[in-house]
PDB file of C-alpha atoms in Angstrom:
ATOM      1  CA  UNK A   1     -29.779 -73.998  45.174  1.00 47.00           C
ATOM      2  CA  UNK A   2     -28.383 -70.712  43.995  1.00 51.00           C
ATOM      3  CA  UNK A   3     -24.883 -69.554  45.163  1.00 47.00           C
ATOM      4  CA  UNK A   4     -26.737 -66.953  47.922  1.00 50.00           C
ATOM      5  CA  UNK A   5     -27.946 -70.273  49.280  1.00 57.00           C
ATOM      6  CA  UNK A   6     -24.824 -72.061  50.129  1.00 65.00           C
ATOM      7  CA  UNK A   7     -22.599 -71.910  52.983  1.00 77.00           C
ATOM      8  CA  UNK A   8     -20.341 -68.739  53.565  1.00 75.00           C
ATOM      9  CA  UNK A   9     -17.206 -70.958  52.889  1.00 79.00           C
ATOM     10  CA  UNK A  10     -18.862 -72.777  49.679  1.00 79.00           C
ATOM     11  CA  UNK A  11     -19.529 -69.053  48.466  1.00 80.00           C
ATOM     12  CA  UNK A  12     -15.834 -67.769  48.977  1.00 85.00           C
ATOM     13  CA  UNK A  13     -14.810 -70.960  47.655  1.00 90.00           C
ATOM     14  CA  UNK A  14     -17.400 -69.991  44.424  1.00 92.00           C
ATOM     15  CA  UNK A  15     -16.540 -66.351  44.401  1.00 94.00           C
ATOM     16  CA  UNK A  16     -12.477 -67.395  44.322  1.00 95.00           C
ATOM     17  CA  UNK A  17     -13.287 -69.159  41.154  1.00 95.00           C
ATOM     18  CA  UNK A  18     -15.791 -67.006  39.723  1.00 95.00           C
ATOM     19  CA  UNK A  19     -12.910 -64.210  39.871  1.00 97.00           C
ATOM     20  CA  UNK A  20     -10.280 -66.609  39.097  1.00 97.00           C
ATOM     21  CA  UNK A  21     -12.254 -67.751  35.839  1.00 96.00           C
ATOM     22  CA  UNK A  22     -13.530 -64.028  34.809  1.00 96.00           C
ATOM     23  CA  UNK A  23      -9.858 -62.798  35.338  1.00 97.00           C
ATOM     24  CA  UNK A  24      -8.410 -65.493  32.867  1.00 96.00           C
ATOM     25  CA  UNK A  25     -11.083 -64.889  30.200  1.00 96.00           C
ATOM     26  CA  UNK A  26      -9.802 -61.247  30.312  1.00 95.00           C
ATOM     27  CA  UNK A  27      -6.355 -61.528  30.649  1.00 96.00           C
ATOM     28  CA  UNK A  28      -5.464 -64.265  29.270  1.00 95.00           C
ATOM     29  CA  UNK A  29      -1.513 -65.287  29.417  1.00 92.00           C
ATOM     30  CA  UNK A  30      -0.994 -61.424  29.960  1.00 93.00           C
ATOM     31  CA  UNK A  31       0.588 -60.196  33.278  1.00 93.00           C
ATOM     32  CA  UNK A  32      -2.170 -58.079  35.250  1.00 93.00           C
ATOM     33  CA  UNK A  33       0.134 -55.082  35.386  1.00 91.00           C
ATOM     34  CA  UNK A  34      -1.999 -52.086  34.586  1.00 90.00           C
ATOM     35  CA  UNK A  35      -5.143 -53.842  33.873  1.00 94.00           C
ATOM     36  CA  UNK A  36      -6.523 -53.222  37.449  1.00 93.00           C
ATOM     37  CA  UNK A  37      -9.686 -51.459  35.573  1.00 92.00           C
ATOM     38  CA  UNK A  38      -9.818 -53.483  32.357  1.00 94.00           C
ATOM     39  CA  UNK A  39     -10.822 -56.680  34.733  1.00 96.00           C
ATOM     40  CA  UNK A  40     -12.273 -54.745  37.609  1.00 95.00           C
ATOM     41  CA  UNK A  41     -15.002 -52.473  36.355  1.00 93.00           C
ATOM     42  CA  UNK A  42     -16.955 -55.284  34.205  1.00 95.00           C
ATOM     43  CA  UNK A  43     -16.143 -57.976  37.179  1.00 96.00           C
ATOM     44  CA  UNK A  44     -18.206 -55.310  39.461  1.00 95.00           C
ATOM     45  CA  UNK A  45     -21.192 -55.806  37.076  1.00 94.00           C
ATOM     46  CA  UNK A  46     -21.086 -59.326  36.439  1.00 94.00           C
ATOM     47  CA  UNK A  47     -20.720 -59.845  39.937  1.00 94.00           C
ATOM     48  CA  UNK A  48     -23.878 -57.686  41.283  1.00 91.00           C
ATOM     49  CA  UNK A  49     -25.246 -59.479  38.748  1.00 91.00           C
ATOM     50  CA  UNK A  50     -24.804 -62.254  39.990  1.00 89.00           C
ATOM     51  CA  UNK A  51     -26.182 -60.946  43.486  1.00 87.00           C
ATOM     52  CA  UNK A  52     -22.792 -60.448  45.444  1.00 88.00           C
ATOM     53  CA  UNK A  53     -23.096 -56.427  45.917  1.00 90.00           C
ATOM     54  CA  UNK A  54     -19.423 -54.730  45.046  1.00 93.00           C
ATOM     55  CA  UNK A  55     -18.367 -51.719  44.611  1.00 93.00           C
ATOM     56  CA  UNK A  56     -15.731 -50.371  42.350  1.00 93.00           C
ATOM     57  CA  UNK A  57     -12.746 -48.318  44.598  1.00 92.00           C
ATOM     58  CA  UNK A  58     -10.246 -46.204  43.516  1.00 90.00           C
ATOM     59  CA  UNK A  59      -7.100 -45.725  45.770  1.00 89.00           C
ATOM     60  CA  UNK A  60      -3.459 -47.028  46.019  1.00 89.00           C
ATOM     61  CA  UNK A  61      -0.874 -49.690  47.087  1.00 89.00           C
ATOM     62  CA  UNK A  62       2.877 -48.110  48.440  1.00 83.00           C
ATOM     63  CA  UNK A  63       2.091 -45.088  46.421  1.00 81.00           C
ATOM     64  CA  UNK A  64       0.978 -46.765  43.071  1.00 86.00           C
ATOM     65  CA  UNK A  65      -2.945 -46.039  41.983  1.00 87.00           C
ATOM     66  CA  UNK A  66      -4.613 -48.996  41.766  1.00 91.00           C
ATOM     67  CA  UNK A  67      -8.274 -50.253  41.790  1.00 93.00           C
ATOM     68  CA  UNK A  68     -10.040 -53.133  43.549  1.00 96.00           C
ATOM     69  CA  UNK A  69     -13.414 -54.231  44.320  1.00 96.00           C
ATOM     70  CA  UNK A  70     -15.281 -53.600  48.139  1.00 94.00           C
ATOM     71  CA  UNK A  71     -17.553 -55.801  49.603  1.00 93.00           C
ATOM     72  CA  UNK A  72     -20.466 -55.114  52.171  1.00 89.00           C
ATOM     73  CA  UNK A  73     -18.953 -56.871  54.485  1.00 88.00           C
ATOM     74  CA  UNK A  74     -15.794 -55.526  54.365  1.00 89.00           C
ATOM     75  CA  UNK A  75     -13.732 -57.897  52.426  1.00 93.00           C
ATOM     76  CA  UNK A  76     -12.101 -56.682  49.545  1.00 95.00           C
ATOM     77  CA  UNK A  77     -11.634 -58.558  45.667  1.00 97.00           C
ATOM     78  CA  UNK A  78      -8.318 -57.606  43.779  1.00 97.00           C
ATOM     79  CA  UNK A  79      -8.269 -59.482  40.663  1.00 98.00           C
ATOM     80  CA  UNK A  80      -5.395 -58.317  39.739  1.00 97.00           C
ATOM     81  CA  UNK A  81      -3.517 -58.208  42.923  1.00 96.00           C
ATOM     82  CA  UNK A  82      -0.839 -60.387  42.152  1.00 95.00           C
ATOM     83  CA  UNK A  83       0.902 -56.971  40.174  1.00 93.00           C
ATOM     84  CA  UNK A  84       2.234 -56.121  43.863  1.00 91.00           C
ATOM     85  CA  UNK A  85       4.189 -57.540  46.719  1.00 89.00           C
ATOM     86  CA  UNK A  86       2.664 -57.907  50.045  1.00 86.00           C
ATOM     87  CA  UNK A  87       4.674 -56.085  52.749  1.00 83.00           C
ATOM     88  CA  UNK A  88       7.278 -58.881  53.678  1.00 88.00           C
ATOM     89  CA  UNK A  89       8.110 -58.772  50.014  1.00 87.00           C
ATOM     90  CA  UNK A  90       6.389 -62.219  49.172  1.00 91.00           C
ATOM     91  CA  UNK A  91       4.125 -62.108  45.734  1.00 92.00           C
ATOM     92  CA  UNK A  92       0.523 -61.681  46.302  1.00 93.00           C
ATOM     93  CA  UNK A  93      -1.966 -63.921  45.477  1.00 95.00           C
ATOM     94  CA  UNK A  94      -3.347 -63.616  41.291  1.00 96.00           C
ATOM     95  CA  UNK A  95      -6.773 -62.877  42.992  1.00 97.00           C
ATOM     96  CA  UNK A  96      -6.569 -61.882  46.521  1.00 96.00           C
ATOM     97  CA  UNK A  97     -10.232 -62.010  48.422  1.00 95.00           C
ATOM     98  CA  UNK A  98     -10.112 -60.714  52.343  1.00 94.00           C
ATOM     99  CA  UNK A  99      -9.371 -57.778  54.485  1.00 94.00           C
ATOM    100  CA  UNK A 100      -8.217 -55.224  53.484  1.00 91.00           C
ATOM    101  CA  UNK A 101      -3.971 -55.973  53.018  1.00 92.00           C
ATOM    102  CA  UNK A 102      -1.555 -53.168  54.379  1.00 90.00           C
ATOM    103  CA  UNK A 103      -0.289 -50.617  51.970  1.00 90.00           C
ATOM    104  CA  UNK A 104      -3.710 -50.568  50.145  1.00 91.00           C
ATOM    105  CA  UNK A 105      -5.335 -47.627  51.090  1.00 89.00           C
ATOM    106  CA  UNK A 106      -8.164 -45.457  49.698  1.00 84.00           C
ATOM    107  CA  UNK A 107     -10.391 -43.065  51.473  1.00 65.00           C
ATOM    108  CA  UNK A 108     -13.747 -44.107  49.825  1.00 59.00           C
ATOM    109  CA  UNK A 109     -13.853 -47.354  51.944  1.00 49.00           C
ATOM    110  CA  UNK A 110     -14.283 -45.667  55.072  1.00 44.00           C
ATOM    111  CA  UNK A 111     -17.500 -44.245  53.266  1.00 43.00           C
ATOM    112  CA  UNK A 112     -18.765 -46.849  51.273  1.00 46.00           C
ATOM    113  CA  UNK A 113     -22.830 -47.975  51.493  1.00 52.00           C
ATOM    114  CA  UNK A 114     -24.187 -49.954  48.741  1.00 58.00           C
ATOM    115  CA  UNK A 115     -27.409 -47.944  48.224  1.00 69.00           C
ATOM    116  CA  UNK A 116     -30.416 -50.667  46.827  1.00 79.00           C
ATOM    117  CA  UNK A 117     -33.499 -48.817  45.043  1.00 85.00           C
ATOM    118  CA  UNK A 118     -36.677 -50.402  44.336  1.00 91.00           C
ATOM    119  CA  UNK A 119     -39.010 -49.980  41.068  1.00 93.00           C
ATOM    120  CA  UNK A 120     -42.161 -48.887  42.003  1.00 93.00           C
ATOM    121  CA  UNK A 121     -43.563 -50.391  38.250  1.00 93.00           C
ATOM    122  CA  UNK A 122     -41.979 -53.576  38.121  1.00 94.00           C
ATOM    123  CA  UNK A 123     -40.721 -54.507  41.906  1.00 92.00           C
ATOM    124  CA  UNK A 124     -37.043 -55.101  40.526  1.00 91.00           C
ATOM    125  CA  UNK A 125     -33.987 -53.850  43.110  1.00 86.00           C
ATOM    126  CA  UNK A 126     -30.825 -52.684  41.966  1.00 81.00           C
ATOM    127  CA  UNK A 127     -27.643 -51.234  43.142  1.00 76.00           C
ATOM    128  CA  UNK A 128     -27.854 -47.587  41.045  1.00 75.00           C
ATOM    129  CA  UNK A 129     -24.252 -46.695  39.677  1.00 68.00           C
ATOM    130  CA  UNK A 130     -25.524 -43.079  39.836  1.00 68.00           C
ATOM    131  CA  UNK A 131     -26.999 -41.346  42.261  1.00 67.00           C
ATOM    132  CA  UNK A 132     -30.148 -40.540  40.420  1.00 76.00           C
ATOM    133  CA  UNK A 133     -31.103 -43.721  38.021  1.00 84.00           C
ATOM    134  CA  UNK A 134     -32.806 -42.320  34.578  1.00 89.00           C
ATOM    135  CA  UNK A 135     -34.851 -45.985  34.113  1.00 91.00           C
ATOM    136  CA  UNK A 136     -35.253 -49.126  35.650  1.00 92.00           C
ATOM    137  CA  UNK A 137     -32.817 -51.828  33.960  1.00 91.00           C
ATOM    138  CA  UNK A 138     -35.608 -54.376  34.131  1.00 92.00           C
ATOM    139  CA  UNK A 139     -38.572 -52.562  32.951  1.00 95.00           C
ATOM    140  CA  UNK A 140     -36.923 -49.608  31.412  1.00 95.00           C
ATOM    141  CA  UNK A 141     -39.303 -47.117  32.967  1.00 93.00           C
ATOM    142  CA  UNK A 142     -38.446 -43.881  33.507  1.00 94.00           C
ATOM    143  CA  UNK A 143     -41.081 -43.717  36.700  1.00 93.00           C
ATOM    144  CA  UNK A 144     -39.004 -46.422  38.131  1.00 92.00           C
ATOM    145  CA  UNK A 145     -39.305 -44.053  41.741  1.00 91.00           C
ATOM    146  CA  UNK A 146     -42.783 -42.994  41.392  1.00 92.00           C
ATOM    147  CA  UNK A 147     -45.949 -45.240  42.402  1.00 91.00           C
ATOM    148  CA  UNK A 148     -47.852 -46.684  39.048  1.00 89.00           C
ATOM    149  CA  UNK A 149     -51.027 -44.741  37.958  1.00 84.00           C
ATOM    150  CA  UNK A 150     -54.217 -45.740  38.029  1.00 76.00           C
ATOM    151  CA  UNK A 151     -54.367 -45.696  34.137  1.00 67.00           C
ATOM    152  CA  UNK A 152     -51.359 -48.359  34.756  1.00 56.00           C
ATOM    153  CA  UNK A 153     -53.042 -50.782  36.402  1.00 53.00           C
ATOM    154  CA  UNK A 154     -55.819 -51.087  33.851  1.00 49.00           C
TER     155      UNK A 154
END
């Protein structure tokens, strides 16, 4: 049974880990203070590899720039949230996974679609990190968009 399988609260439950685990191997001992993009950006790719769909977001907590990860749903990962307080001035959580807390803010979550494109050579899917892909990751083509040619199919 793969982790898309299992129940929504047997996947938080995984995800929690997952980021607890891939936090840890990055950090370490060290205190997450200004390492809110040294754990986020490859956590966004191991986790779409892993087939949750995130999505790297820039904006900021009471002022201070920061960086977390959006989900489709919603829900937001912040690996390294524990670097703030929450609003009644009690620590945050090392990973925090949920709404959206108050004082983060950023206005690329108002916006945010996980585009999914389709190879038309190989049938893989992928969430593009640019707007126009040069290749497909799994096949490498560079007609990843266009329908295979006859000579192709030979």
């Amino acid at each position: 049974m793969t982790s898309l399988q299992k129940t929504p609260e047997l996947r938080m439950t995984l995800l929690h880990q997952q980021v607890t685990s891939f936090r840890r191997g990055i950090l370490g001992k060290r205190k997450s203070v200004n390492f809110c993009r040294t754990v986020c950006a490859p956590l966004e790719s191991y986790l779409n590899m892993a087939g949750y769909k995130v999505k790297l977001v820039s904006g900021n907590v009471r002022g201070f720039a920061h960086l977390w990860l959006a989900m489709t749903d919603g829900r937001i990962i912040d690996p390294t949230a524990d670097q703030f307080s929450a609003p009644d001035g009690s620590p945050m959580p090392k990973v925090y996974i949920g709404k959206l807390p108050p004082g983060y803010s950023s206005d690329t979550l108002d916006t945010l679609q996980l585009v999914v494109v389709t190879c038309q050579q190989c049938g893989a899917s992928w969430t593009p990190r640019v707007p126009d892909p040069v290749r497909c990751p799994r096949c490498q083509s560079r007609r990843w968009n266009e329908p295979p040619r006859d000579d192709d199919r030979a």
